[in-house]
Structures are given as structure tokens and as C-alpha cells.
């Protein structure tokens, strides 16, 4: 099932070293094919899904789309994408694409055709908001989605889904599901009533930013009461959908920079033992660091280039990769965690214990921050703790 997928989230333009600004001509290069050694790496990590940030022809960073039907020349061609899909199918890897359907580049043909406004989106003069009440826009987005689903993708991440009228999603997704009933639609939602937003727009899932914030913040401030509150909210959300859970993505500071590499392992253990559909942002499994900046280059530090081959990675990150393997492996051995219930057993500022369960199957997770960060995951039965499945301490 798609909801049991563990995604490796990659920002291709950055990871593959494409020029984001000052493009030299079309800079045509089949960079998508350079992902091949990283597909085996993804499998070795324990993931089975590849979540790709925008790959379509754009002005610069990918979220300023010029042509939704064509792979960005900096990444290759549609034929290179078909090659990538074939390579993923051979390995059993599902692929999700990032669709920017709230806005387009100000120079997109849709603007001249009257399908998008001439005014900027959220103060970005280079972007124009699509007219979501225009039937032509609904036709266009449904057609784009079907075009790439026909090439074998499993679903769509819907960029800034919270800014698009729910009625638009409900209409367009119904059209797409008529042909692709199993497609997954993950809406990027930062704040608000997640359940209501997903229900109104008929989204399968949303990005669980509340949980992301609580995980890193509670570890940073040594205040597990914050996580306790967020777990209560997450339990409510999880009763209605399988949310996308994460501790890192292309829009936020690297988790190792926020809280340090030791606490990042505790964050991962929490992530991998909670209900949801987790994603790992490329490089987090190696302890990559990066803090977002200001201006045009703000995102560069959190969207870095990968080496040509995983063997070229620094050995300094190998221990972090090993812990990721262990925790992702634990998650895969307990797929019921996707829809588990949560019960917080005890908490202080520096410690938390909680139980996740599905029927008679239970795990108990104990995390602590003093005298050094650590976490223990134990099997449980009828409330009695048993075998230790994972333990780590700094």
C-alpha cells in the first residue's frame, strides 16, 4: 500500500548540481540518469519511495514552472524520466512528483492566455497565481496529472495546497481518480485544521508540520511537554488520514543543524515510531548540516549537491546512516505503525515515554535528554514491556 511507503525526498536541481540561477543557455544535461547509483542507496537505507521536488521546465528553482509537460532541460528530457521510471520499477521503488498548481512563473504561457493573474503571488513578482475558478485551469491541471501518472508515477505532492481552494482540488482529483483510482495526493499544508483541509479537498494526506515543529523544538528546548501536546493533536489527525511525517525537507533548516547530530537520532526514532507516512530528506541520513539564509540564495545550504556516487560520501556520516538503517528497518518490520494509536505514559522536561499500538501489538518508546540524549524501543504485550528492539545513547 502507498501509505506504508517510506520516502526518500530529493530536490533534484540541487542534488544533481544543476545551476539554479544564471543558466547558460538551456544547459541541457541528462542529470536524472545520475540518480541511478542513489536508487540502490535508497533501497540500502530501507526506503521504497522516491519523492522528487519539481523536475519540470522552470525559470530557476523549480517552483517557478514554465512547462508542466516537459522535464527541465537541466535535468534531461522526458525520455530520461522514462528511463528513471524503468530503473525505479526494476527495484520496486515508487515515485511521487511535486506539482506546483497554485502558481506558475510570470512568464508562463498561461499568464498571456488569461489563466493566471498578472499580479505576484505572496509578494513574489516572478510568480503568478492560477485562476482556480477557471474551467480551463481545472482541465489543464487534471490533464497534467494524468500525463505523468500514465508514465508510471504513484502520485503527487501538491505544493502550497493550503492556498488553493478546496473545491478546486475536489473537482480536479475526482477527474484524475476516475482514471487512476489508486493515485496518492499529498497536500503541502503548514498550518490550519489538517483534517478539514484534507477532507474538503479530498486529499489523501497532508504534511504534518505541527509534529515536525514539536519534535525538533522539544528536543532543542528540553521540553517534552510540547511533544506531548503535539502527539495528542497528531493522534486526532491520524484518526482521519495517514499524514506525511518528517523531521526535514527542502524548505527547513537541517535537523542536525537545529538540534545536533545526537538529538537528531532521537528525533528519527520518534518519527519512525509514530503513525504516518514518513519521509527522509536526502542527506539527513548522513548528518548533513545547513541553515536557510536570506534572499535569492536562501535555500542553497539545505539543497546541496550530492557526490557522483554514494561511495564518495564522507565517512563521518556513516554512523548516522547506520542508525537510520536500524530505525527504518524497525519501521518496515512493523507496518502497523502507519495507523497506530498513541498513548503518552509519562513525561518530564527531559524525558518522555509513550506507547504505540494496533490491537494487541504494542511498542513502548522511552526517550531522554540527560545526562546525554538516548532512546529505547521495546516490544510490549498487554502493557508489559518485553524485548528491547532498539537502543541508542550518545
mmCIF file of C-alpha atoms in Angstrom:
data_model
loop_
_atom_site.group_PDB
_atom_site.id
_atom_site.type_symbol
_atom_site.label_atom_id
_atom_site.label_comp_id
_atom_site.label_asym_id
_atom_site.label_seq_id
_atom_site.Cartn_x
_atom_site.Cartn_y
_atom_site.Cartn_z
ATOM 1 C CA UNK A 1 0.000 0.000 0.000
ATOM 2 C CA UNK A 2 1.203 3.507 -0.799
ATOM 3 C CA UNK A 3 0.514 4.711 2.731
ATOM 4 C CA UNK A 4 3.145 2.265 4.019
ATOM 5 C CA UNK A 5 5.808 3.766 1.765
ATOM 6 C CA UNK A 6 8.905 5.292 3.364
ATOM 7 C CA UNK A 7 10.025 8.086 1.050
ATOM 8 C CA UNK A 8 13.495 9.412 0.313
ATOM 9 C CA UNK A 9 12.862 13.067 -0.516
ATOM 10 C CA UNK A 10 15.239 14.629 -3.059
ATOM 11 C CA UNK A 11 15.489 18.143 -4.512
ATOM 12 C CA UNK A 12 16.865 17.144 -7.947
ATOM 13 C CA UNK A 13 18.072 20.519 -9.223
ATOM 14 C CA UNK A 14 20.246 20.908 -6.136
ATOM 15 C CA UNK A 15 21.183 17.274 -5.544
ATOM 16 C CA UNK A 16 22.326 16.841 -9.140
ATOM 17 C CA UNK A 17 24.282 20.088 -9.297
ATOM 18 C CA UNK A 18 22.144 21.970 -11.820
ATOM 19 C CA UNK A 19 22.617 25.747 -11.968
ATOM 20 C CA UNK A 20 19.696 27.371 -10.170
ATOM 21 C CA UNK A 21 20.493 30.899 -11.354
ATOM 22 C CA UNK A 22 22.358 32.337 -14.331
ATOM 23 C CA UNK A 23 21.584 29.398 -16.600
ATOM 24 C CA UNK A 24 23.978 29.131 -19.528
ATOM 25 C CA UNK A 25 21.676 28.633 -22.486
ATOM 26 C CA UNK A 26 19.452 25.641 -21.875
ATOM 27 C CA UNK A 27 22.244 23.832 -20.047
ATOM 28 C CA UNK A 28 20.815 20.583 -21.393
ATOM 29 C CA UNK A 29 22.139 17.566 -19.490
ATOM 30 C CA UNK A 30 20.678 14.137 -18.640
ATOM 31 C CA UNK A 31 21.208 14.651 -14.914
ATOM 32 C CA UNK A 32 18.221 12.493 -13.956
ATOM 33 C CA UNK A 33 20.235 9.456 -15.028
ATOM 34 C CA UNK A 34 22.847 10.379 -12.427
ATOM 35 C CA UNK A 35 20.335 9.272 -9.794
ATOM 36 C CA UNK A 36 20.925 5.621 -10.702
ATOM 37 C CA UNK A 37 23.535 4.802 -8.002
ATOM 38 C CA UNK A 38 21.347 6.599 -5.472
ATOM 39 C CA UNK A 39 18.433 4.279 -6.184
ATOM 40 C CA UNK A 40 20.395 1.362 -4.754
ATOM 41 C CA UNK A 41 21.413 3.630 -1.862
ATOM 42 C CA UNK A 42 17.735 4.406 -1.237
ATOM 43 C CA UNK A 43 16.998 0.687 -1.036
ATOM 44 C CA UNK A 44 20.007 0.103 1.235
ATOM 45 C CA UNK A 45 18.684 2.819 3.549
ATOM 46 C CA UNK A 46 15.423 0.883 3.750
ATOM 47 C CA UNK A 47 13.169 3.254 1.811
ATOM 48 C CA UNK A 48 10.922 2.190 -1.050
ATOM 49 C CA UNK A 49 9.726 5.536 -2.395
ATOM 50 C CA UNK A 50 11.400 8.425 -4.203
ATOM 51 C CA UNK A 51 9.749 11.798 -3.629
ATOM 52 C CA UNK A 52 11.102 14.270 -6.178
ATOM 53 C CA UNK A 53 10.890 18.037 -5.796
ATOM 54 C CA UNK A 54 9.998 19.813 -9.093
ATOM 55 C CA UNK A 55 11.524 18.367 -12.248
ATOM 56 C CA UNK A 56 9.563 20.397 -14.810
ATOM 57 C CA UNK A 57 10.917 23.145 -17.038
ATOM 58 C CA UNK A 58 11.200 26.295 -14.941
ATOM 59 C CA UNK A 59 12.927 29.642 -14.735
ATOM 60 C CA UNK A 60 15.182 28.808 -11.812
ATOM 61 C CA UNK A 61 14.413 26.910 -8.611
ATOM 62 C CA UNK A 62 11.695 24.638 -9.986
ATOM 63 C CA UNK A 63 8.738 26.214 -8.231
ATOM 64 C CA UNK A 64 8.550 28.842 -10.998
ATOM 65 C CA UNK A 65 7.218 26.457 -13.651
ATOM 66 C CA UNK A 66 7.247 27.229 -17.372
ATOM 67 C CA UNK A 67 6.069 23.896 -18.808
ATOM 68 C CA UNK A 68 4.475 21.108 -16.761
ATOM 69 C CA UNK A 69 4.683 18.646 -19.646
ATOM 70 C CA UNK A 70 8.450 18.788 -20.124
ATOM 71 C CA UNK A 71 11.342 17.787 -17.896
ATOM 72 C CA UNK A 72 13.639 20.692 -17.127
ATOM 73 C CA UNK A 73 16.483 20.759 -19.656
ATOM 74 C CA UNK A 74 18.943 20.995 -16.773
ATOM 75 C CA UNK A 75 17.767 17.544 -15.682
ATOM 76 C CA UNK A 76 17.286 15.927 -19.083
ATOM 77 C CA UNK A 77 14.326 15.023 -21.253
ATOM 78 C CA UNK A 78 11.046 13.162 -20.884
ATOM 79 C CA UNK A 79 12.885 10.130 -22.246
ATOM 80 C CA UNK A 80 15.405 10.433 -19.414
ATOM 81 C CA UNK A 81 12.489 10.474 -16.987
ATOM 82 C CA UNK A 82 11.063 7.322 -18.595
ATOM 83 C CA UNK A 83 14.475 5.715 -18.123
ATOM 84 C CA UNK A 84 14.433 6.701 -14.460
ATOM 85 C CA UNK A 85 10.950 5.256 -14.016
ATOM 86 C CA UNK A 86 12.107 1.974 -15.545
ATOM 87 C CA UNK A 87 15.090 1.872 -13.186
ATOM 88 C CA UNK A 88 12.784 2.503 -10.230
ATOM 89 C CA UNK A 89 10.304 -0.183 -11.290
ATOM 90 C CA UNK A 90 13.130 -2.728 -11.510
ATOM 91 C CA UNK A 91 13.911 -2.003 -7.857
ATOM 92 C CA UNK A 92 10.325 -1.769 -6.614
ATOM 93 C CA UNK A 93 10.650 1.961 -5.935
ATOM 94 C CA UNK A 94 7.518 4.107 -6.112
ATOM 95 C CA UNK A 95 7.875 7.671 -7.422
ATOM 96 C CA UNK A 96 5.979 10.786 -6.369
ATOM 97 C CA UNK A 97 6.285 14.080 -8.241
ATOM 98 C CA UNK A 98 5.966 17.611 -6.899
ATOM 99 C CA UNK A 99 3.227 19.525 -8.695
ATOM 100 C CA UNK A 100 3.109 23.308 -8.429
ATOM 101 C CA UNK A 101 -0.501 24.077 -9.336
ATOM 102 C CA UNK A 102 -1.089 27.140 -7.203
ATOM 103 C CA UNK A 103 1.103 29.431 -9.253
ATOM 104 C CA UNK A 104 3.372 29.492 -12.302
ATOM 105 C CA UNK A 105 6.263 31.619 -13.491
ATOM 106 C CA UNK A 106 5.168 35.103 -14.512
ATOM 107 C CA UNK A 107 6.453 34.244 -17.996
ATOM 108 C CA UNK A 108 4.419 31.024 -18.266
ATOM 109 C CA UNK A 109 2.153 30.959 -21.369
ATOM 110 C CA UNK A 110 -0.831 30.612 -19.032
ATOM 111 C CA UNK A 111 -0.419 34.237 -17.971
ATOM 112 C CA UNK A 112 -0.727 35.539 -21.533
ATOM 113 C CA UNK A 113 -3.688 33.204 -22.062
ATOM 114 C CA UNK A 114 -5.505 34.683 -19.084
ATOM 115 C CA UNK A 115 -5.262 31.533 -16.946
ATOM 116 C CA UNK A 116 -3.129 33.205 -14.287
ATOM 117 C CA UNK A 117 -3.021 36.656 -12.740
ATOM 118 C CA UNK A 118 -0.578 39.322 -13.708
ATOM 119 C CA UNK A 119 -0.016 40.190 -10.042
ATOM 120 C CA UNK A 120 2.580 38.449 -7.904
ATOM 121 C CA UNK A 121 1.929 35.559 -5.529
ATOM 122 C CA UNK A 122 2.713 36.370 -1.871
ATOM 123 C CA UNK A 123 4.967 39.235 -2.946
ATOM 124 C CA UNK A 124 6.999 37.188 -5.414
ATOM 125 C CA UNK A 125 6.886 39.245 -8.590
ATOM 126 C CA UNK A 126 8.272 36.366 -10.630
ATOM 127 C CA UNK A 127 5.239 34.178 -9.826
ATOM 128 C CA UNK A 128 1.592 34.462 -10.922
ATOM 129 C CA UNK A 129 -1.357 32.726 -9.240
ATOM 130 C CA UNK A 130 -3.509 30.476 -11.413
ATOM 131 C CA UNK A 131 -7.218 31.285 -11.712
ATOM 132 C CA UNK A 132 -8.572 28.208 -9.961
ATOM 133 C CA UNK A 133 -12.190 29.033 -10.751
ATOM 134 C CA UNK A 134 -11.433 28.952 -14.487
ATOM 135 C CA UNK A 135 -12.586 25.691 -16.079
ATOM 136 C CA UNK A 136 -9.593 25.815 -18.416
ATOM 137 C CA UNK A 137 -7.220 25.725 -15.430
ATOM 138 C CA UNK A 138 -9.033 22.717 -13.973
ATOM 139 C CA UNK A 139 -8.828 20.944 -17.311
ATOM 140 C CA UNK A 140 -5.138 21.779 -17.601
ATOM 141 C CA UNK A 141 -4.167 20.556 -14.130
ATOM 142 C CA UNK A 142 -6.158 17.333 -14.473
ATOM 143 C CA UNK A 143 -4.513 16.682 -17.827
ATOM 144 C CA UNK A 144 -1.012 17.342 -16.441
ATOM 145 C CA UNK A 145 -1.594 14.945 -13.564
ATOM 146 C CA UNK A 146 -2.828 12.208 -15.891
ATOM 147 C CA UNK A 147 0.063 12.791 -18.303
ATOM 148 C CA UNK A 148 2.649 11.844 -15.662
ATOM 149 C CA UNK A 149 0.529 9.184 -13.965
ATOM 150 C CA UNK A 150 0.402 7.479 -17.353
ATOM 151 C CA UNK A 151 4.209 7.386 -17.240
ATOM 152 C CA UNK A 152 4.042 5.354 -14.047
ATOM 153 C CA UNK A 153 4.241 7.704 -11.080
ATOM 154 C CA UNK A 154 2.408 6.741 -7.897
ATOM 155 C CA UNK A 155 1.058 10.159 -7.026
ATOM 156 C CA UNK A 156 1.543 13.860 -6.480
ATOM 157 C CA UNK A 157 2.829 16.149 -3.772
ATOM 158 C CA UNK A 158 0.715 19.285 -4.192
ATOM 159 C CA UNK A 159 2.778 22.389 -3.477
ATOM 160 C CA UNK A 160 1.170 25.044 -1.239
ATOM 161 C CA UNK A 161 -2.078 23.094 -1.318
ATOM 162 C CA UNK A 162 -3.342 25.287 1.519
ATOM 163 C CA UNK A 163 -3.519 28.294 -0.846
ATOM 164 C CA UNK A 164 -5.701 26.541 -3.419
ATOM 165 C CA UNK A 165 -9.494 26.498 -2.942
ATOM 166 C CA UNK A 166 -10.597 23.058 -1.660
ATOM 167 C CA UNK A 167 -13.325 22.944 -4.302
ATOM 168 C CA UNK A 168 -10.616 23.045 -6.964
ATOM 169 C CA UNK A 169 -8.853 20.006 -5.523
ATOM 170 C CA UNK A 170 -12.113 18.112 -5.047
ATOM 171 C CA UNK A 171 -13.080 18.667 -8.678
ATOM 172 C CA UNK A 172 -9.684 18.014 -10.262
ATOM 173 C CA UNK A 173 -8.811 14.994 -8.131
ATOM 174 C CA UNK A 174 -12.184 13.386 -8.870
ATOM 175 C CA UNK A 175 -11.409 13.661 -12.580
ATOM 176 C CA UNK A 176 -7.976 12.158 -12.125
ATOM 177 C CA UNK A 177 -9.137 9.362 -9.823
ATOM 178 C CA UNK A 178 -11.680 8.315 -12.444
ATOM 179 C CA UNK A 179 -8.702 7.040 -14.456
ATOM 180 C CA UNK A 180 -6.171 6.488 -11.644
ATOM 181 C CA UNK A 181 -8.135 5.434 -8.548
ATOM 182 C CA UNK A 182 -5.040 4.372 -6.605
ATOM 183 C CA UNK A 183 -3.078 7.597 -7.086
ATOM 184 C CA UNK A 184 -1.842 9.303 -3.908
ATOM 185 C CA UNK A 185 -2.348 13.041 -3.373
ATOM 186 C CA UNK A 186 -0.261 14.642 -0.644
ATOM 187 C CA UNK A 187 -1.034 18.289 0.064
ATOM 188 C CA UNK A 188 1.560 20.659 1.436
ATOM 189 C CA UNK A 189 -0.213 22.218 4.414
ATOM 190 C CA UNK A 190 1.701 24.227 7.004
ATOM 191 C CA UNK A 191 -0.974 25.391 9.433
ATOM 192 C CA UNK A 192 -4.710 25.208 9.996
ATOM 193 C CA UNK A 193 -7.151 22.355 10.518
ATOM 194 C CA UNK A 194 -5.390 19.491 8.742
ATOM 195 C CA UNK A 195 -8.367 17.160 8.863
ATOM 196 C CA UNK A 196 -10.793 19.750 7.496
ATOM 197 C CA UNK A 197 -8.399 20.855 4.745
ATOM 198 C CA UNK A 198 -7.801 17.275 3.623
ATOM 199 C CA UNK A 199 -11.477 16.368 3.794
ATOM 200 C CA UNK A 200 -12.672 19.437 1.875
ATOM 201 C CA UNK A 201 -10.065 18.971 -0.837
ATOM 202 C CA UNK A 202 -10.321 15.136 -0.870
ATOM 203 C CA UNK A 203 -6.558 14.913 -0.238
ATOM 204 C CA UNK A 204 -5.181 11.562 0.897
ATOM 205 C CA UNK A 205 -2.568 13.139 3.117
ATOM 206 C CA UNK A 206 -1.028 16.411 4.268
ATOM 207 C CA UNK A 207 2.396 17.434 5.526
ATOM 208 C CA UNK A 208 2.461 17.245 9.325
ATOM 209 C CA UNK A 209 4.308 20.472 10.123
ATOM 210 C CA UNK A 210 2.916 20.669 13.653
ATOM 211 C CA UNK A 211 4.590 17.392 14.536
ATOM 212 C CA UNK A 212 7.843 18.416 12.804
ATOM 213 C CA UNK A 213 7.944 21.610 14.868
ATOM 214 C CA UNK A 214 7.214 19.803 18.136
ATOM 215 C CA UNK A 215 9.837 17.112 17.605
ATOM 216 C CA UNK A 216 12.795 19.409 16.978
ATOM 217 C CA UNK A 217 11.623 22.126 19.351
ATOM 218 C CA UNK A 218 11.029 19.798 22.296
ATOM 219 C CA UNK A 219 14.499 18.315 21.817
ATOM 220 C CA UNK A 220 16.110 21.720 21.357
ATOM 221 C CA UNK A 221 14.432 23.310 24.401
ATOM 222 C CA UNK A 222 14.391 20.143 26.530
ATOM 223 C CA UNK A 223 10.649 20.424 26.895
ATOM 224 C CA UNK A 224 8.884 17.145 26.130
ATOM 225 C CA UNK A 225 5.605 18.709 27.292
ATOM 226 C CA UNK A 226 5.487 20.343 23.871
ATOM 227 C CA UNK A 227 5.814 16.972 22.159
ATOM 228 C CA UNK A 228 3.112 15.535 24.429
ATOM 229 C CA UNK A 229 0.705 18.241 23.267
ATOM 230 C CA UNK A 230 1.582 17.659 19.609
ATOM 231 C CA UNK A 231 1.136 13.892 19.974
ATOM 232 C CA UNK A 232 -2.413 14.468 21.162
ATOM 233 C CA UNK A 233 -3.082 16.563 18.060
ATOM 234 C CA UNK A 234 -1.320 14.030 15.842
ATOM 235 C CA UNK A 235 -3.487 11.233 17.226
ATOM 236 C CA UNK A 236 -6.566 13.157 16.127
ATOM 237 C CA UNK A 237 -5.145 13.776 12.664
ATOM 238 C CA UNK A 238 -4.088 10.131 12.354
ATOM 239 C CA UNK A 239 -7.633 9.018 13.085
ATOM 240 C CA UNK A 240 -8.686 10.577 9.785
ATOM 241 C CA UNK A 241 -5.727 10.148 7.466
ATOM 242 C CA UNK A 242 -2.145 8.952 7.140
ATOM 243 C CA UNK A 243 -0.204 12.211 7.307
ATOM 244 C CA UNK A 244 3.255 12.741 5.839
ATOM 245 C CA UNK A 245 5.618 12.906 8.811
ATOM 246 C CA UNK A 246 9.165 14.222 8.617
ATOM 247 C CA UNK A 247 11.988 15.918 10.503
ATOM 248 C CA UNK A 248 13.489 17.551 7.415
ATOM 249 C CA UNK A 249 12.617 18.772 3.944
ATOM 250 C CA UNK A 250 13.774 21.239 1.292
ATOM 251 C CA UNK A 251 12.170 24.247 2.993
ATOM 252 C CA UNK A 252 13.519 23.989 6.551
ATOM 253 C CA UNK A 253 16.860 24.031 8.358
ATOM 254 C CA UNK A 254 18.635 20.680 8.520
ATOM 255 C CA UNK A 255 17.666 18.704 11.607
ATOM 256 C CA UNK A 256 21.329 18.187 12.572
ATOM 257 C CA UNK A 257 21.842 21.957 12.452
ATOM 258 C CA UNK A 258 18.743 22.589 14.546
ATOM 259 C CA UNK A 259 19.495 20.193 17.391
ATOM 260 C CA UNK A 260 22.823 18.463 16.731
ATOM 261 C CA UNK A 261 23.531 15.003 15.360
ATOM 262 C CA UNK A 262 22.949 13.149 18.647
ATOM 263 C CA UNK A 263 19.497 14.581 19.235
ATOM 264 C CA UNK A 264 18.746 14.055 15.520
ATOM 265 C CA UNK A 265 18.899 10.295 16.157
ATOM 266 C CA UNK A 266 16.322 10.662 18.924
ATOM 267 C CA UNK A 267 14.177 12.743 16.551
ATOM 268 C CA UNK A 268 14.382 9.992 13.941
ATOM 269 C CA UNK A 269 13.419 7.324 16.484
ATOM 270 C CA UNK A 270 10.339 9.346 17.395
ATOM 271 C CA UNK A 271 9.494 9.853 13.719
ATOM 272 C CA UNK A 272 9.813 6.162 12.886
ATOM 273 C CA UNK A 273 7.596 5.014 15.765
ATOM 274 C CA UNK A 274 4.619 7.319 15.182
ATOM 275 C CA UNK A 275 1.638 6.832 12.871
ATOM 276 C CA UNK A 276 2.003 8.415 9.459
ATOM 277 C CA UNK A 277 3.849 8.086 6.173
ATOM 278 C CA UNK A 278 7.439 9.170 6.916
ATOM 279 C CA UNK A 279 9.878 10.789 4.533
ATOM 280 C CA UNK A 280 13.632 11.277 4.946
ATOM 281 C CA UNK A 281 15.177 14.305 3.303
ATOM 282 C CA UNK A 282 18.290 13.408 1.331
ATOM 283 C CA UNK A 283 21.450 13.893 3.353
ATOM 284 C CA UNK A 284 19.751 13.870 6.744
ATOM 285 C CA UNK A 285 20.703 10.188 6.951
ATOM 286 C CA UNK A 286 24.345 11.339 6.677
ATOM 287 C CA UNK A 287 24.087 14.195 9.155
ATOM 288 C CA UNK A 288 24.192 16.928 6.503
ATOM 289 C CA UNK A 289 24.003 20.397 8.020
ATOM 290 C CA UNK A 290 22.534 23.615 6.636
ATOM 291 C CA UNK A 291 20.701 26.716 7.801
ATOM 292 C CA UNK A 292 18.435 28.661 5.464
ATOM 293 C CA UNK A 293 19.591 32.171 4.683
ATOM 294 C CA UNK A 294 18.076 35.291 3.170
ATOM 295 C CA UNK A 295 17.393 36.490 -0.361
ATOM 296 C CA UNK A 296 17.870 34.627 -3.639
ATOM 297 C CA UNK A 297 20.340 32.117 -2.193
ATOM 298 C CA UNK A 298 18.314 31.391 0.962
ATOM 299 C CA UNK A 299 17.702 27.711 0.170
ATOM 300 C CA UNK A 300 21.079 26.766 -1.280
ATOM 301 C CA UNK A 301 22.507 25.484 2.000
ATOM 302 C CA UNK A 302 19.661 22.993 2.521
ATOM 303 C CA UNK A 303 19.568 21.855 -1.117
ATOM 304 C CA UNK A 304 23.187 20.821 -1.753
ATOM 305 C CA UNK A 305 24.720 18.697 -4.480
ATOM 306 C CA UNK A 306 25.325 15.021 -3.836
ATOM 307 C CA UNK A 307 28.590 13.405 -4.880
ATOM 308 C CA UNK A 308 28.560 11.339 -8.041
ATOM 309 C CA UNK A 309 28.306 8.091 -6.113
ATOM 310 C CA UNK A 310 27.351 7.115 -2.544
ATOM 311 C CA UNK A 311 30.861 5.693 -2.097
ATOM 312 C CA UNK A 312 32.140 9.266 -2.333
ATOM 313 C CA UNK A 313 30.250 10.363 0.788
ATOM 314 C CA UNK A 314 32.313 11.373 3.796
ATOM 315 C CA UNK A 315 32.852 8.510 6.259
ATOM 316 C CA UNK A 316 31.923 10.944 9.047
ATOM 317 C CA UNK A 317 28.257 10.295 8.310
ATOM 318 C CA UNK A 318 28.418 6.507 8.265
ATOM 319 C CA UNK A 319 27.366 6.044 11.903
ATOM 320 C CA UNK A 320 24.308 8.233 11.330
ATOM 321 C CA UNK A 321 23.434 6.213 8.232
ATOM 322 C CA UNK A 322 23.716 3.017 10.274
ATOM 323 C CA UNK A 323 21.265 4.311 12.886
ATOM 324 C CA UNK A 324 18.883 5.348 10.113
ATOM 325 C CA UNK A 325 19.088 1.867 8.632
ATOM 326 C CA UNK A 326 18.269 0.315 12.008
ATOM 327 C CA UNK A 327 15.289 2.582 12.665
ATOM 328 C CA UNK A 328 13.906 2.419 9.123
ATOM 329 C CA UNK A 329 14.290 -1.358 9.320
ATOM 330 C CA UNK A 330 12.332 -1.414 12.569
ATOM 331 C CA UNK A 331 9.600 0.620 10.921
ATOM 332 C CA UNK A 332 9.397 -1.741 7.956
ATOM 333 C CA UNK A 333 9.139 -4.750 10.279
ATOM 334 C CA UNK A 334 6.163 -3.085 11.989
ATOM 335 C CA UNK A 335 3.995 -1.714 9.137
ATOM 336 C CA UNK A 336 1.037 -1.454 11.527
ATOM 337 C CA UNK A 337 2.718 1.694 12.883
ATOM 338 C CA UNK A 338 1.292 3.576 9.896
ATOM 339 C CA UNK A 339 -2.118 3.653 11.603
ATOM 340 C CA UNK A 340 -1.152 3.050 15.218
ATOM 341 C CA UNK A 341 -2.737 4.736 18.218
ATOM 342 C CA UNK A 342 -0.623 6.789 20.636
ATOM 343 C CA UNK A 343 -0.654 6.914 24.445
ATOM 344 C CA UNK A 344 1.782 9.074 26.410
ATOM 345 C CA UNK A 345 2.687 7.194 29.593
ATOM 346 C CA UNK A 346 4.926 9.677 31.370
ATOM 347 C CA UNK A 347 6.829 12.889 30.738
ATOM 348 C CA UNK A 348 9.137 15.420 32.310
ATOM 349 C CA UNK A 349 11.022 18.255 30.671
ATOM 350 C CA UNK A 350 13.877 15.890 29.766
ATOM 351 C CA UNK A 351 12.093 12.531 29.356
ATOM 352 C CA UNK A 352 9.084 11.064 27.620
ATOM 353 C CA UNK A 353 7.589 7.579 27.442
ATOM 354 C CA UNK A 354 4.798 6.671 25.075
ATOM 355 C CA UNK A 355 3.126 3.564 23.729
ATOM 356 C CA UNK A 356 2.007 2.939 20.157
ATOM 357 C CA UNK A 357 -0.339 0.089 19.431
ATOM 358 C CA UNK A 358 -2.600 -1.613 16.928
ATOM 359 C CA UNK A 359 -4.735 -4.274 18.552
ATOM 360 C CA UNK A 360 -2.593 -6.487 20.782
ATOM 361 C CA UNK A 361 0.658 -5.354 19.124
ATOM 362 C CA UNK A 362 2.475 -2.627 21.030
ATOM 363 C CA UNK A 363 5.774 -0.798 21.259
ATOM 364 C CA UNK A 364 6.973 1.376 24.126
ATOM 365 C CA UNK A 365 9.359 4.224 23.377
ATOM 366 C CA UNK A 366 11.435 5.909 26.069
ATOM 367 C CA UNK A 367 13.458 8.984 25.137
ATOM 368 C CA UNK A 368 15.667 11.098 27.357
ATOM 369 C CA UNK A 369 17.994 14.083 27.051
ATOM 370 C CA UNK A 370 20.029 13.907 30.259
ATOM 371 C CA UNK A 371 22.789 13.090 31.054
ATOM 372 C CA UNK A 372 23.054 12.553 27.275
ATOM 373 C CA UNK A 373 20.428 12.016 24.545
ATOM 374 C CA UNK A 374 19.160 8.484 24.155
ATOM 375 C CA UNK A 375 16.204 6.330 23.162
ATOM 376 C CA UNK A 376 14.955 2.802 23.794
ATOM 377 C CA UNK A 377 12.240 0.943 21.878
ATOM 378 C CA UNK A 378 10.756 -2.171 23.445
ATOM 379 C CA UNK A 379 8.107 -4.667 22.426
ATOM 380 C CA UNK A 380 5.069 -4.765 24.687
ATOM 381 C CA UNK A 381 2.170 -7.092 25.332
ATOM 382 C CA UNK A 382 -0.826 -6.130 27.446
ATOM 383 C CA UNK A 383 1.105 -3.190 28.857
ATOM 384 C CA UNK A 384 4.081 -5.293 29.943
ATOM 385 C CA UNK A 385 7.408 -4.357 28.376
ATOM 386 C CA UNK A 386 9.499 -7.086 26.844
ATOM 387 C CA UNK A 387 12.327 -7.427 24.359
ATOM 388 C CA UNK A 388 14.396 -4.354 23.552
ATOM 389 C CA UNK A 389 14.244 -3.843 19.798
ATOM 390 C CA UNK A 390 16.446 -0.780 19.548
ATOM 391 C CA UNK A 391 18.573 1.226 21.956
ATOM 392 C CA UNK A 392 20.940 4.101 21.388
ATOM 393 C CA UNK A 393 22.626 6.663 23.614
ATOM 394 C CA UNK A 394 25.122 9.390 22.820
#
